[in-house]
Coordinates of C-alpha atoms and ligand atoms in Angstrom, one line a residue:
M755 CA 3.6 6.9 3.5
C756 CA 4.7 9.9 5.6
G757 CA 7.0 12.6 4.4
I758 CA 10.0 14.1 6.2
V759 CA 11.9 17.3 5.4
G760 CA 14.5 19.1 7.6
Y761 CA 16.8 22.0 7.0
V762 CA 19.7 23.7 8.8
G763 CA 21.6 26.5 7.2
K764 CA 22.1 30.2 6.5
D765 CA 18.6 30.7 5.1
K766 CA 15.3 30.7 6.9
C767 CA 14.2 27.1 7.4
I768 CA 10.4 27.3 7.4
P769 CA 9.9 28.2 3.7
R770 CA 12.3 25.4 2.7
I771 CA 10.7 22.8 4.8
L772 CA 7.2 23.6 3.7
S773 CA 8.2 23.7 0.1
G774 CA 9.9 20.3 0.5
L775 CA 6.8 18.9 2.2
E776 CA 4.6 20.1 -0.7
S777 CA 6.7 18.3 -3.2
L778 CA 6.1 15.1 -1.2
E779 CA 2.3 15.5 -1.4
Y780 CA 2.3 12.5 -3.9
R781 CA 3.0 10.4 -0.8
G782 CA -0.4 11.3 0.5
Y783 CA -1.1 12.6 3.9
D784 CA -3.8 13.6 6.4
S785 CA -1.9 16.0 8.6
A786 CA 1.3 18.1 8.6
G787 CA 3.5 19.7 11.2
I788 CA 6.8 21.5 11.7
A789 CA 9.3 22.1 14.5
Y790 CA 11.8 24.9 14.3
V791 CA 14.3 26.5 16.7
V792 CA 13.9 30.1 17.8
N793 CA 16.2 31.5 20.4
N794 CA 17.4 28.0 21.3
L795 CA 13.8 26.9 21.9
V796 CA 12.0 24.3 19.7
K797 CA 8.6 25.6 18.6
I798 CA 6.0 23.1 17.2
T799 CA 3.0 23.7 15.0
K800 CA 1.0 20.8 13.6
K801 CA -2.4 20.5 12.1
Q802 CA -4.7 17.9 10.7
G803 CA -5.5 18.4 7.0
R804 CA -3.5 19.9 4.1
I805 CA -0.2 21.8 4.3
S806 CA -2.1 24.9 3.4
N807 CA -3.9 24.5 6.7
L808 CA -0.5 24.4 8.5
K809 CA 0.7 27.5 6.6
E810 CA -2.2 29.5 7.9
N811 CA -1.1 28.8 11.4
I812 CA 2.6 29.8 11.3
N813 CA 4.7 32.9 10.5
I814 CA 6.5 31.6 7.5
D815 CA 9.1 34.4 7.7
E816 CA 10.0 33.7 11.3
E817 CA 13.7 33.9 12.0
S818 CA 14.6 30.3 12.4
Y819 CA 17.4 28.4 10.7
V820 CA 17.0 24.8 11.8
G821 CA 13.8 22.8 11.7
I822 CA 12.1 19.5 10.8
G823 CA 8.7 19.0 9.1
H824 CA 6.4 16.1 8.5
T825 CA 3.4 15.0 6.5
R826 CA 1.6 12.1 8.1
W827 CA -0.2 9.2 6.4
A828 CA -1.7 7.6 9.4
T829 CA -0.8 4.1 10.3
H830 CA -1.2 4.1 14.1
G831 CA -4.0 6.2 15.5
K832 CA -6.5 8.2 13.6
P833 CA -5.6 11.4 11.7
C834 CA -5.9 14.2 14.3
Q835 CA -3.7 17.0 15.6
V836 CA -2.5 15.1 18.7
N837 CA -1.3 12.1 16.6
S838 CA 0.4 14.3 13.9
H839 CA 4.1 15.0 14.0
P840 CA 6.4 16.4 15.2
H841 CA 6.3 14.7 18.6
R842 CA 8.1 16.2 21.6
V843 CA 9.1 14.3 24.7
G844 CA 11.3 16.1 27.2
K845 CA 14.2 17.7 25.3
V846 CA 13.6 15.5 22.2
T847 CA 11.5 16.5 19.2
I848 CA 11.1 13.9 16.3
V849 CA 9.4 13.3 13.0
H850 CA 9.1 9.6 12.0
N851 CA 8.2 7.7 8.9
G852 CA 7.7 3.9 9.3
I853 CA 6.1 1.4 11.7
I854 CA 7.6 0.4 15.0
E855 CA 6.4 -3.2 15.5
N856 CA 7.4 -3.4 19.2
Y857 CA 6.1 0.0 20.3
E858 CA 3.6 -1.3 22.8
T859 CA 6.3 -3.3 24.6
L860 CA 8.5 -0.2 24.6
K861 CA 5.6 1.9 25.8
N862 CA 5.2 -0.3 28.8
E863 CA 8.9 -0.1 29.6
L864 CA 8.8 3.7 29.4
S865 CA 6.4 3.9 32.3
D866 CA 7.8 7.1 33.6
Y867 CA 6.4 8.9 30.6
D868 CA 2.8 10.1 30.0
F869 CA 1.8 9.6 26.4
V870 CA -0.7 11.9 24.8
S871 CA -1.0 10.3 21.4
E872 CA -1.9 6.9 20.0
T873 CA 1.2 6.8 17.9
D874 CA 4.3 4.6 17.9
S875 CA 6.3 7.7 17.0
E876 CA 5.7 9.4 20.3
V877 CA 7.1 6.2 22.0
V878 CA 10.3 6.6 19.9
A879 CA 10.6 10.2 21.1
A880 CA 10.4 9.0 24.7
L881 CA 13.0 6.3 24.1
V882 CA 15.4 8.8 22.6
D883 CA 14.8 11.2 25.5
K884 CA 15.4 8.4 28.0
L885 CA 18.6 7.3 26.3
Y886 CA 19.8 10.9 25.9
K887 CA 19.5 11.5 29.6
E888 CA 21.7 8.4 30.1
E889 CA 24.2 8.9 27.3
K890 CA 24.4 12.7 27.2
D891 CA 25.5 12.3 23.5
V892 CA 22.9 11.9 20.7
K893 CA 25.4 10.0 18.6
H894 CA 25.7 7.3 21.2
V895 CA 21.9 7.2 21.4
L896 CA 21.5 6.8 17.7
A897 CA 24.1 4.0 17.6
K898 CA 22.0 2.1 20.2
L899 CA 18.5 2.6 18.7
K900 CA 18.8 -0.6 16.6
D901 CA 19.0 -2.6 19.8
Y902 CA 15.6 -1.3 20.9
L903 CA 13.5 -0.7 17.8
I904 CA 11.9 -3.4 15.8
G905 CA 10.3 -2.3 12.5
S906 CA 11.0 0.5 10.1
Y907 CA 11.9 4.1 10.8
A908 CA 13.3 7.2 9.3
L909 CA 13.8 9.8 12.0
G910 CA 14.6 13.5 12.0
I911 CA 15.5 14.7 15.5
L912 CA 16.0 18.1 17.2
I913 CA 17.4 18.4 20.7
E914 CA 16.4 21.4 22.9
G915 CA 19.4 23.8 23.1
D916 CA 21.2 22.2 20.1
D917 CA 21.2 23.8 16.6
K918 CA 21.8 20.5 14.7
I919 CA 19.6 18.0 13.0
Y920 CA 20.1 14.3 13.8
A921 CA 18.8 11.7 11.3
I922 CA 18.7 7.9 11.2
R923 CA 16.9 5.3 9.0
K924 CA 16.1 1.7 8.9
D925 CA 14.0 0.3 6.0
S926 CA 12.2 3.7 5.6
P927 CA 13.7 6.1 3.0
L928 CA 15.8 9.1 4.0
I929 CA 18.4 11.1 2.1
I930 CA 20.8 13.8 3.1
G931 CA 20.8 16.9 0.8
V932 CA 23.8 19.3 0.8
S933 CA 24.0 22.8 -0.6
E934 CA 26.2 25.9 -0.2
N935 CA 23.7 27.6 2.1
G936 CA 22.6 24.7 4.2
N937 CA 21.8 21.0 4.5
F938 CA 18.7 18.9 4.3
I939 CA 17.1 15.6 5.4
A940 CA 14.2 14.3 3.3
S941 CA 12.2 11.2 2.6
D942 CA 12.8 11.6 -1.1
V943 CA 14.8 13.6 -3.6
P944 CA 11.9 15.8 -4.9
A945 CA 11.9 17.6 -1.6
I946 CA 15.3 19.1 -2.1
L947 CA 15.4 19.6 -5.8
E948 CA 14.4 23.3 -5.6
Y949 CA 17.6 24.0 -3.7
T950 CA 20.1 21.3 -4.6
N951 CA 20.5 18.1 -6.6
L952 CA 23.4 16.9 -4.4
Y953 CA 22.7 14.3 -1.8
Y954 CA 24.0 11.4 0.2
L955 CA 22.3 8.0 0.6
I956 CA 22.6 6.5 4.1
L957 CA 22.2 2.8 4.7
N958 CA 20.1 1.0 7.4
N959 CA 21.2 2.1 10.9
E960 CA 23.6 4.6 9.6
F961 CA 23.0 8.1 11.0
A962 CA 23.9 11.7 10.2
V963 CA 24.6 14.9 12.1
L964 CA 23.8 18.0 10.1
S965 CA 24.9 21.5 11.1
K966 CA 24.5 24.7 9.0
D967 CA 27.8 24.1 7.2
D968 CA 28.7 20.5 7.7
V969 CA 27.3 16.9 7.4
V970 CA 28.9 14.0 9.2
I971 CA 27.6 10.5 8.5
Y972 CA 28.3 7.6 10.9
D973 CA 28.1 3.9 10.4
E974 CA 25.9 1.7 12.7
N975 CA 28.7 1.5 15.2
G976 CA 29.1 5.2 15.4
Q977 CA 32.3 5.4 13.3
I978 CA 32.5 8.2 10.8
S979 CA 31.6 6.8 7.3
T980 CA 32.8 8.4 4.1
K981 CA 30.0 8.5 1.4
N982 CA 30.0 9.4 -2.3
L983 CA 28.1 12.6 -3.0
L984 CA 25.5 11.8 -5.6
T985 CA 23.9 14.1 -8.1
F986 CA 20.3 13.6 -9.1
E987 CA 19.8 14.1 -12.8
G988 CA 16.2 14.8 -13.9
S989 CA 13.1 16.6 -13.0
R990 CA 11.2 16.7 -9.8
E991 CA 8.3 14.9 -11.5
A992 CA 10.6 12.1 -12.5
A993 CA 12.0 11.9 -9.0
M994 CA 8.5 11.4 -7.5
K995 CA 8.0 8.2 -9.5
N996 CA 11.3 6.8 -8.3
G997 CA 12.4 6.6 -11.9
Y998 CA 9.3 4.7 -13.0
E999 CA 7.6 6.1 -16.1
H1000 CA 4.2 6.0 -14.4
Y1001 CA 2.8 5.7 -10.9
M1002 CA 0.9 2.6 -12.0
L1003 CA 4.1 0.8 -12.8
K1004 CA 5.7 2.0 -9.6
E1005 CA 2.8 0.7 -7.6
I1006 CA 2.8 -2.6 -9.5
Y1007 CA 6.4 -3.0 -8.4
E1008 CA 5.6 -2.0 -4.9
Q1009 CA 3.4 -5.1 -4.5
P1010 CA 6.1 -7.5 -3.1
K1011 CA 6.7 -5.1 -0.2
V1012 CA 3.2 -3.9 0.5
I1013 CA 1.7 -7.5 0.3
M1014 CA 4.3 -8.7 2.8
D1015 CA 3.7 -5.6 5.0
T1016 CA 0.0 -6.6 5.0
I1017 CA 0.8 -10.2 5.7
K1018 CA 3.2 -9.4 8.5
E1019 CA 0.6 -7.2 10.2
Y1020 CA -1.7 -10.2 10.5
I1021 CA 0.2 -13.4 10.5
S1022 CA 3.4 -12.9 12.3
D1023 CA 2.1 -15.7 14.4
V1024 CA -1.2 -17.6 15.0
D1025 CA -2.0 -15.6 18.1
T1026 CA -1.8 -12.3 16.1
L1027 CA -4.1 -13.7 13.4
K1028 CA -6.6 -14.9 16.0
E1029 CA -6.5 -11.6 17.8
K1030 CA -7.1 -9.6 14.7
M1031 CA -9.8 -11.9 13.2
N1032 CA -11.4 -13.2 16.3
G1033 CA -15.2 -13.5 16.1
L1034 CA -15.4 -13.9 12.3
E1035 CA -16.2 -17.6 12.8
K1036 CA -19.6 -16.8 14.4
Y1037 CA -21.2 -15.5 11.2
E1038 CA -23.6 -17.7 9.3
E1039 CA -23.6 -15.5 6.2
I1040 CA -21.4 -12.7 4.9
D1041 CA -22.3 -10.0 2.4
I1042 CA -19.2 -8.6 0.7
V1043 CA -19.9 -5.3 -0.9
G1044 CA -17.7 -2.8 -2.8
C1045 CA -17.4 -1.0 -6.1
G1046 CA -15.2 -1.7 -9.2
S1047 CA -12.1 -3.5 -8.2
A1048 CA -13.2 -3.7 -4.6
Y1049 CA -16.2 -5.7 -5.8
H1050 CA -14.1 -7.9 -8.0
V1051 CA -11.8 -8.8 -5.1
G1052 CA -14.9 -9.7 -3.1
L1053 CA -15.6 -12.4 -5.7
V1054 CA -12.2 -13.9 -5.0
G1055 CA -13.0 -13.7 -1.3
K1056 CA -16.3 -15.5 -1.8
S1057 CA -14.6 -18.4 -3.4
L1058 CA -11.9 -18.7 -0.7
I1059 CA -14.1 -18.1 2.3
E1060 CA -16.8 -20.5 1.2
K1061 CA -14.2 -23.1 0.5
Y1062 CA -12.2 -22.8 3.7
G1063 CA -14.6 -21.1 6.0
H1064 CA -17.8 -23.0 5.0
I1065 CA -19.7 -19.7 5.4
R1066 CA -22.2 -18.6 2.8
V1067 CA -20.9 -15.4 1.0
N1068 CA -22.9 -13.1 -1.2
V1069 CA -21.1 -10.5 -3.2
D1070 CA -22.7 -7.4 -4.7
I1071 CA -21.8 -4.0 -6.0
A1072 CA -22.6 -1.2 -3.6
S1073 CA -24.7 0.9 -5.9
E1074 CA -27.1 -2.1 -6.3
Y1075 CA -26.9 -3.5 -2.8
R1076 CA -27.8 -0.2 -1.1
Y1077 CA -31.2 -0.1 -2.9
S1078 CA -32.0 -3.8 -2.6
D1079 CA -34.1 -5.6 0.0
H1080 CA -32.1 -7.9 2.2
I1081 CA -33.0 -11.0 4.2
Y1082 CA -30.5 -11.1 7.0
K1083 CA -29.6 -14.2 9.0
D1084 CA -29.3 -13.9 12.8
N1085 CA -25.5 -13.9 12.6
H1086 CA -25.0 -11.8 9.4
L1087 CA -22.0 -9.7 8.6
V1088 CA -21.8 -6.9 6.0
L1089 CA -18.1 -6.7 4.9
V1090 CA -17.4 -3.6 2.9
I1091 CA -14.2 -3.2 0.9
S1092 CA -12.7 0.2 -0.1
Q1093 CA -9.2 1.4 -0.8
S1094 CA -10.0 5.1 -0.3
G1095 CA -12.6 4.5 2.5
E1096 CA -14.6 7.3 1.0
T1097 CA -16.6 5.7 -1.9
A1098 CA -20.1 7.1 -1.6
D1099 CA -22.1 4.0 -2.5
T1100 CA -20.0 1.8 -0.3
L1101 CA -20.2 4.2 2.6
A1102 CA -24.0 4.3 2.1
V1103 CA -24.1 0.5 2.3
L1104 CA -22.2 0.6 5.6
R1105 CA -24.5 3.2 7.1
K1106 CA -27.6 1.3 6.0
A1107 CA -26.3 -2.0 7.4
K1108 CA -25.7 -0.3 10.7
E1109 CA -29.2 1.2 10.7
D1110 CA -30.5 -2.3 10.1
G1111 CA -28.5 -3.5 13.2
I1112 CA -26.2 -5.7 11.2
D1113 CA -22.6 -6.2 12.2
T1114 CA -20.1 -4.4 9.8
L1115 CA -16.5 -5.0 9.0
A1116 CA -14.4 -2.9 6.6
I1117 CA -11.2 -3.7 4.7
V1118 CA -9.7 -0.3 4.0
N1119 CA -6.3 1.2 3.0
V1120 CA -6.6 4.8 4.1
V1121 CA -6.4 5.0 7.9
G1122 CA -9.1 7.1 9.5
S1123 CA -11.2 7.4 6.4
S1124 CA -15.0 7.6 6.7
I1125 CA -15.6 3.9 6.1
A1126 CA -12.7 2.9 8.5
R1127 CA -14.1 5.2 11.2
E1128 CA -17.8 4.2 10.9
A1129 CA -17.5 0.4 10.5
D1130 CA -17.8 -1.7 13.7
K1131 CA -14.4 -3.2 13.0
V1132 CA -11.7 -2.4 10.4
L1133 CA -9.0 -4.5 8.9
Y1134 CA -6.4 -2.2 7.4
I1135 CA -4.3 -3.3 4.4
K1136 CA -0.8 -1.8 4.2
A1137 CA -0.7 -0.8 0.6
G1138 CA 0.6 2.7 1.3
V1139 CA -0.5 5.6 -0.8
E1140 CA -1.9 4.6 -4.2
I1141 CA -1.7 7.5 -6.7
A1142 CA -2.6 5.9 -10.0
V1143 CA -6.4 5.9 -10.5
A1144 CA -6.3 2.2 -11.5
T1145 CA -5.8 0.3 -8.4
T1146 CA -3.1 -2.5 -8.4
K1147 CA -1.3 -2.8 -5.1
A1148 CA -4.4 -2.0 -3.0
Y1149 CA -6.4 -4.7 -4.9
S1150 CA -3.6 -7.2 -4.3
C1151 CA -3.5 -6.4 -0.6
Q1152 CA -7.3 -6.6 -0.4
L1153 CA -7.1 -10.1 -2.0
I1154 CA -4.4 -11.2 0.5
M1155 CA -6.6 -9.9 3.3
L1156 CA -9.6 -11.9 2.2
S1157 CA -7.3 -14.9 1.7
M1158 CA -6.1 -14.5 5.4
I1159 CA -9.7 -14.3 6.5
A1160 CA -10.4 -17.6 4.7
M1161 CA -7.2 -19.0 6.2
Y1162 CA -8.2 -18.0 9.7
L1163 CA -11.6 -19.5 9.3
G1164 CA -10.0 -22.7 7.9
I1165 CA -7.6 -23.0 10.8
N1166 CA -10.4 -22.2 13.3
S1167 CA -12.6 -24.9 11.9
G1168 CA -9.7 -27.4 11.6
R1169 CA -9.9 -27.6 7.8
L1170 CA -6.4 -26.0 7.7
D1171 CA -3.5 -26.2 10.1
E1172 CA -0.9 -23.6 10.9
S1173 CA 1.6 -24.9 8.4
I1174 CA -0.5 -23.0 5.8
F1175 CA 1.4 -19.9 7.0
E1176 CA 4.3 -21.1 4.9
E1177 CA 2.3 -20.4 1.7
Y1178 CA 2.4 -16.7 2.5
K1179 CA 6.0 -16.3 3.5
S1180 CA 7.8 -16.4 0.2
L1181 CA 5.2 -14.5 -1.9
D1182 CA 7.4 -11.5 -2.3
K1183 CA 10.1 -13.5 -3.9
L1184 CA 7.6 -15.2 -6.3
I1185 CA 6.1 -11.8 -7.2
N1186 CA 9.6 -10.3 -7.8
D1187 CA 10.4 -13.2 -10.1
I1188 CA 7.4 -12.2 -12.2
L1189 CA 8.3 -8.5 -12.1
D1190 CA 11.9 -9.2 -13.0
D1191 CA 10.9 -10.5 -16.5
T1192 CA 7.9 -8.8 -18.1
S1193 CA 8.7 -10.0 -21.7
D1194 CA 5.7 -12.3 -21.8
T1195 CA 3.2 -9.7 -20.8
E1196 CA 4.8 -7.1 -23.1
S1197 CA 4.5 -9.5 -26.0
V1198 CA 0.8 -10.2 -25.2
A1199 CA 0.2 -6.4 -25.1
A1200 CA 1.9 -6.1 -28.5
M1201 CA -0.4 -8.9 -29.8
I1202 CA -3.7 -7.3 -28.7
Y1203 CA -3.3 -3.5 -28.4
K1204 CA -4.8 -2.7 -31.8
N1205 CA -7.8 -4.9 -31.3
K1206 CA -11.2 -3.5 -30.5
D1207 CA -12.4 -6.3 -28.1
V1208 CA -10.7 -8.6 -25.8
F1209 CA -12.3 -11.4 -23.9
Y1210 CA -11.2 -12.9 -20.6
L1211 CA -12.4 -16.4 -19.8
G1212 CA -12.3 -18.3 -16.6
R1213 CA -14.2 -20.4 -14.1
K1214 CA -14.6 -20.0 -10.3
I1215 CA -11.8 -18.0 -8.8
D1216 CA -10.3 -17.5 -12.3
Y1217 CA -13.5 -15.9 -13.5
A1218 CA -13.2 -13.4 -10.6
I1219 CA -9.6 -12.6 -11.7
C1220 CA -10.9 -12.2 -15.2
M1221 CA -13.3 -9.6 -14.0
E1222 CA -10.5 -7.5 -12.5
S1223 CA -8.2 -8.1 -15.4
S1224 CA -10.8 -6.9 -17.8
L1225 CA -11.5 -3.8 -15.8
K1226 CA -7.8 -2.9 -15.6
L1227 CA -7.5 -3.2 -19.4
K1228 CA -10.5 -1.1 -20.0
E1229 CA -9.8 1.7 -17.6
V1230 CA -6.2 2.4 -18.5
S1231 CA -6.0 1.4 -22.2
Y1232 CA -9.6 2.3 -23.4
L1233 CA -9.7 -1.1 -25.1
H1234 CA -13.1 -2.7 -24.7
S1235 CA -13.0 -6.0 -22.9
E1236 CA -15.4 -8.5 -21.3
A1237 CA -14.9 -11.1 -18.6
Y1238 CA -16.9 -14.2 -19.2
A1239 CA -17.5 -17.3 -17.2
A1240 CA -15.9 -19.8 -19.6
G1241 CA -18.9 -22.1 -19.5
E1242 CA -21.3 -19.3 -20.4
L1243 CA -19.7 -18.1 -23.6
K1244 CA -21.5 -20.7 -25.8
H1245 CA -24.8 -19.4 -24.4
G1246 CA -24.6 -16.3 -26.7
T1247 CA -21.5 -14.3 -26.6
I1248 CA -19.4 -16.8 -28.7
S1249 CA -21.2 -15.2 -31.6
L1250 CA -18.8 -12.3 -31.1
I1251 CA -15.7 -14.5 -31.6
E1252 CA -14.2 -14.1 -35.0
S1253 CA -10.8 -14.6 -36.6
G1254 CA -8.3 -12.7 -34.6
T1255 CA -10.5 -11.9 -31.6
P1256 CA -8.1 -12.0 -28.6
V1257 CA -9.3 -14.3 -25.9
I1258 CA -7.2 -14.5 -22.7
S1259 CA -8.1 -17.6 -20.7
I1260 CA -7.1 -17.9 -17.0
I1261 CA -6.8 -21.5 -15.7
T1262 CA -5.4 -22.2 -12.3
E1263 CA -7.8 -24.6 -10.6
D1264 CA -7.3 -28.3 -11.2
D1265 CA -11.0 -29.3 -11.0
I1266 CA -12.0 -27.1 -13.9
R1267 CA -8.8 -27.2 -15.9
L1268 CA -9.9 -29.5 -18.7
K1269 CA -13.4 -28.0 -18.8
T1270 CA -12.0 -24.5 -19.4
L1271 CA -9.5 -25.9 -22.0
S1272 CA -12.4 -27.3 -23.9
N1273 CA -14.0 -23.8 -23.9
V1274 CA -10.7 -22.5 -25.2
K1275 CA -10.8 -25.0 -28.0
E1276 CA -14.3 -23.7 -28.9
V1277 CA -13.0 -20.2 -29.4
C1278 CA -9.9 -21.4 -31.2
A1279 CA -12.2 -23.3 -33.6
R1280 CA -13.6 -19.9 -34.5
G1281 CA -10.3 -18.3 -35.1
A1282 CA -9.7 -16.6 -31.8
L1283 CA -6.2 -15.3 -30.9
S1284 CA -5.7 -17.4 -27.8
I1285 CA -3.6 -16.4 -24.8
V1286 CA -3.6 -18.9 -21.9
I1287 CA -2.4 -17.9 -18.4
T1288 CA -2.0 -21.0 -16.3
N1289 CA 0.0 -22.8 -13.6
E1290 CA 0.6 -26.1 -15.4
E1291 CA 2.2 -26.9 -18.8
V1292 CA -0.5 -27.2 -21.6
L1293 CA 0.3 -30.1 -23.8
D1294 CA -2.1 -29.4 -26.6
K1295 CA -0.3 -26.6 -28.4
D1296 CA -3.3 -25.9 -30.6
V1297 CA -5.2 -24.2 -27.8
Y1298 CA -2.9 -21.2 -27.5
D1299 CA -1.0 -18.7 -29.6
K1300 CA 0.8 -17.5 -26.4
L1301 CA 1.2 -19.3 -23.1
I1302 CA 2.0 -17.5 -19.9
L1303 CA 3.0 -19.8 -17.1
V1304 CA 3.0 -18.9 -13.4
P1305 CA 4.2 -21.1 -10.4
K1306 CA 1.5 -23.4 -9.0
L1307 CA 0.7 -22.2 -5.5
H1308 CA -2.0 -23.0 -2.9
D1309 CA -5.2 -21.5 -4.1
L1310 CA -5.3 -19.2 -1.1
V1311 CA -2.5 -17.2 -2.7
G1312 CA -2.1 -18.4 -6.3
S1313 CA -4.3 -15.9 -8.0
I1314 CA -2.1 -13.0 -6.9
L1315 CA 0.5 -14.0 -9.5
V1316 CA -2.0 -14.2 -12.2
V1317 CA -3.6 -10.8 -11.4
I1318 CA -0.1 -9.2 -11.5
K1319 CA 0.5 -10.6 -15.0
C1320 CA -2.9 -9.1 -16.1
Q1321 CA -2.0 -5.8 -14.5
L1322 CA 1.2 -5.7 -16.5
I1323 CA -0.7 -6.6 -19.7
A1324 CA -3.1 -3.7 -19.1
Y1325 CA -0.2 -1.4 -18.4
Y1326 CA 1.7 -2.3 -21.6
V1327 CA -1.4 -2.1 -23.8
A1328 CA -2.1 1.4 -22.4
K1329 CA 1.5 2.4 -23.0
L1330 CA 1.3 1.2 -26.6
N1331 CA -2.0 3.1 -27.0
G1332 CA -0.3 6.2 -25.7
C1333 CA -2.9 6.6 -22.9
D1334 CA -2.8 8.8 -19.8
I1335 CA -2.1 5.8 -17.7
D1336 CA -2.1 7.4 -14.2
K1337 CA -5.1 9.6 -14.9
P1338 CA -7.4 7.8 -17.4
R1339 CA -10.0 10.0 -19.0
N1340 CA -13.3 10.4 -17.1
L1341 CA -12.0 8.6 -14.0
A1342 CA -11.3 9.8 -10.4
K1343 CA -9.3 8.0 -7.8
S1344 CA -12.0 8.1 -5.2
V1345 CA -15.7 8.2 -6.3
T1346 CA -17.3 10.3 -3.5
V1347 CA -20.4 11.0 -5.5
E1348 CA -23.3 8.5 -6.2
Ligands
AGP672 C1 -10.0 0.6 -9.6 O1 -9.0 0.4 -10.6 C2 -11.0 1.5 -10.1 N1 -10.3 2.8 -10.3 C3 -12.3 1.6 -9.3 O2 -13.0 0.6 -9.8 C4 -12.2 1.5 -7.8 O3 -11.8 0.2 -7.4 C5 -13.6 1.8 -7.2 O4 -13.9 3.1 -7.5 C6 -13.6 1.6 -5.7 O5 -12.8 2.5 -5.0 P1 -12.5 2.3 -3.4 O6 -11.8 0.9 -3.3 O7 -11.6 3.4 -3.0 O8 -13.8 2.2 -2.7

């Protein structure tokens, strides 16, 4: 997500804005920029790369007392200087956080303007400039923006010749900080804590006018609105996690939003889906390749794409695939999955496939990353910045993306009809219901955290979920775990089951339900501590010590609910074990070495 900081006051603005942007680094970014007023003129400096890169290119002590700054986490258009913020059009300079869904329509209507960037944000600047020319009063412009913009936005605005900051938000975060010496706008509280802990919250479509010694907030109709001045209690570190104890928990709780953001990007209607996924139906065989969780989600993708797309799917870990010999079909696709888009082995697979003349597709989170840039086609997920080393929300968005690919192939081949869209539309509510009550996962964590080994059992798509659940548990809680195909246990590993060994069985598919339950009975007969996660009541009470029920959904989306339960189990076990949950020992967020 992008970061916004603005300051107007008696002190120089540049140091305050840069310091605020640095405190928002946790939001992730690929470029940074600042606009500030000197002798009634707006000066802009913006650079790709880190804030330190920006600092090297400006005079931090320049006499300027009003300015706005931005760190960009690219959503529209690759990371580069032209696409970075602030954007100036005519007399208007803006910084923007959010996604304008109708920016192409607006761009066509603003035909008098020449656009230099690929961004939706520059279109907003042009719209504000056009309306300002008509209205002559920025407040009238801001009260009208909601009639033009569809999507999310937090805007900081400077007007040439004006020494105020104008700010408005809808669905993207923005707060108004106040202090004796000046006033701030910021995406998040940490950005102002060095100077003040006093702030106002503004609601959707409310807007604010900040001068050096005053802040006026207006409601969506342009009427002055009185607000309670809030005081942030706590450290900057606490503020960056929005009050969650760990980034991992914060990101688990971001899943309802980011999963829906990813869904909306692709299935607002059938035409959008077909446009984004057009051509996938031509492939005879697909190799899905990734590392760690990206590999595990590929196994879920295999199950769904083969079932609904009737296309053969092979799944492999990148570090093996890149050194293997491959027999490619005429219409073969290599689909690489990577949250960071920088994983060395996965990037190597992509490059080798391209050398071999094979079509490549990437599912990536970080816009403009190496894998995203080099793949023939990229499907971005909208997970936002993921800080915790253990992926949660990115994995879930990757799963949903693979589900939508399977759904597209199913619709395209007539195996599914468009009513299937309904299965995706209330996912956020169902996930929120799970997140609202974590007592079951917390009690499972309390049952197993002292053990040395935990087994996950499942068949088919449930086995793929077991693989990811087991990795989550291992990497954040250091508790050894193994995922096993339920039917495979009796071919050797059941020898490890003894009294009290925790076995977590995942059962969501009807055609294997009874089979897996009989495997559960086998481990129970050997004294296992049995936890069953399923989507139907289990009548035989002897097969579990703890039962976790999730709603029964279409198998295109059902496993999302199970994996979130398992993410929470891993999180609470790690918490009970006192582990460094966001930065587990020996691990890095992006493995850019082989
Ligand atoms: C996820 O919890 C792990 N930290 C790790 O397995 C990760 O999925 C893997 O390194 C791949 O990373 P990528 O998605 O950025 O390529």
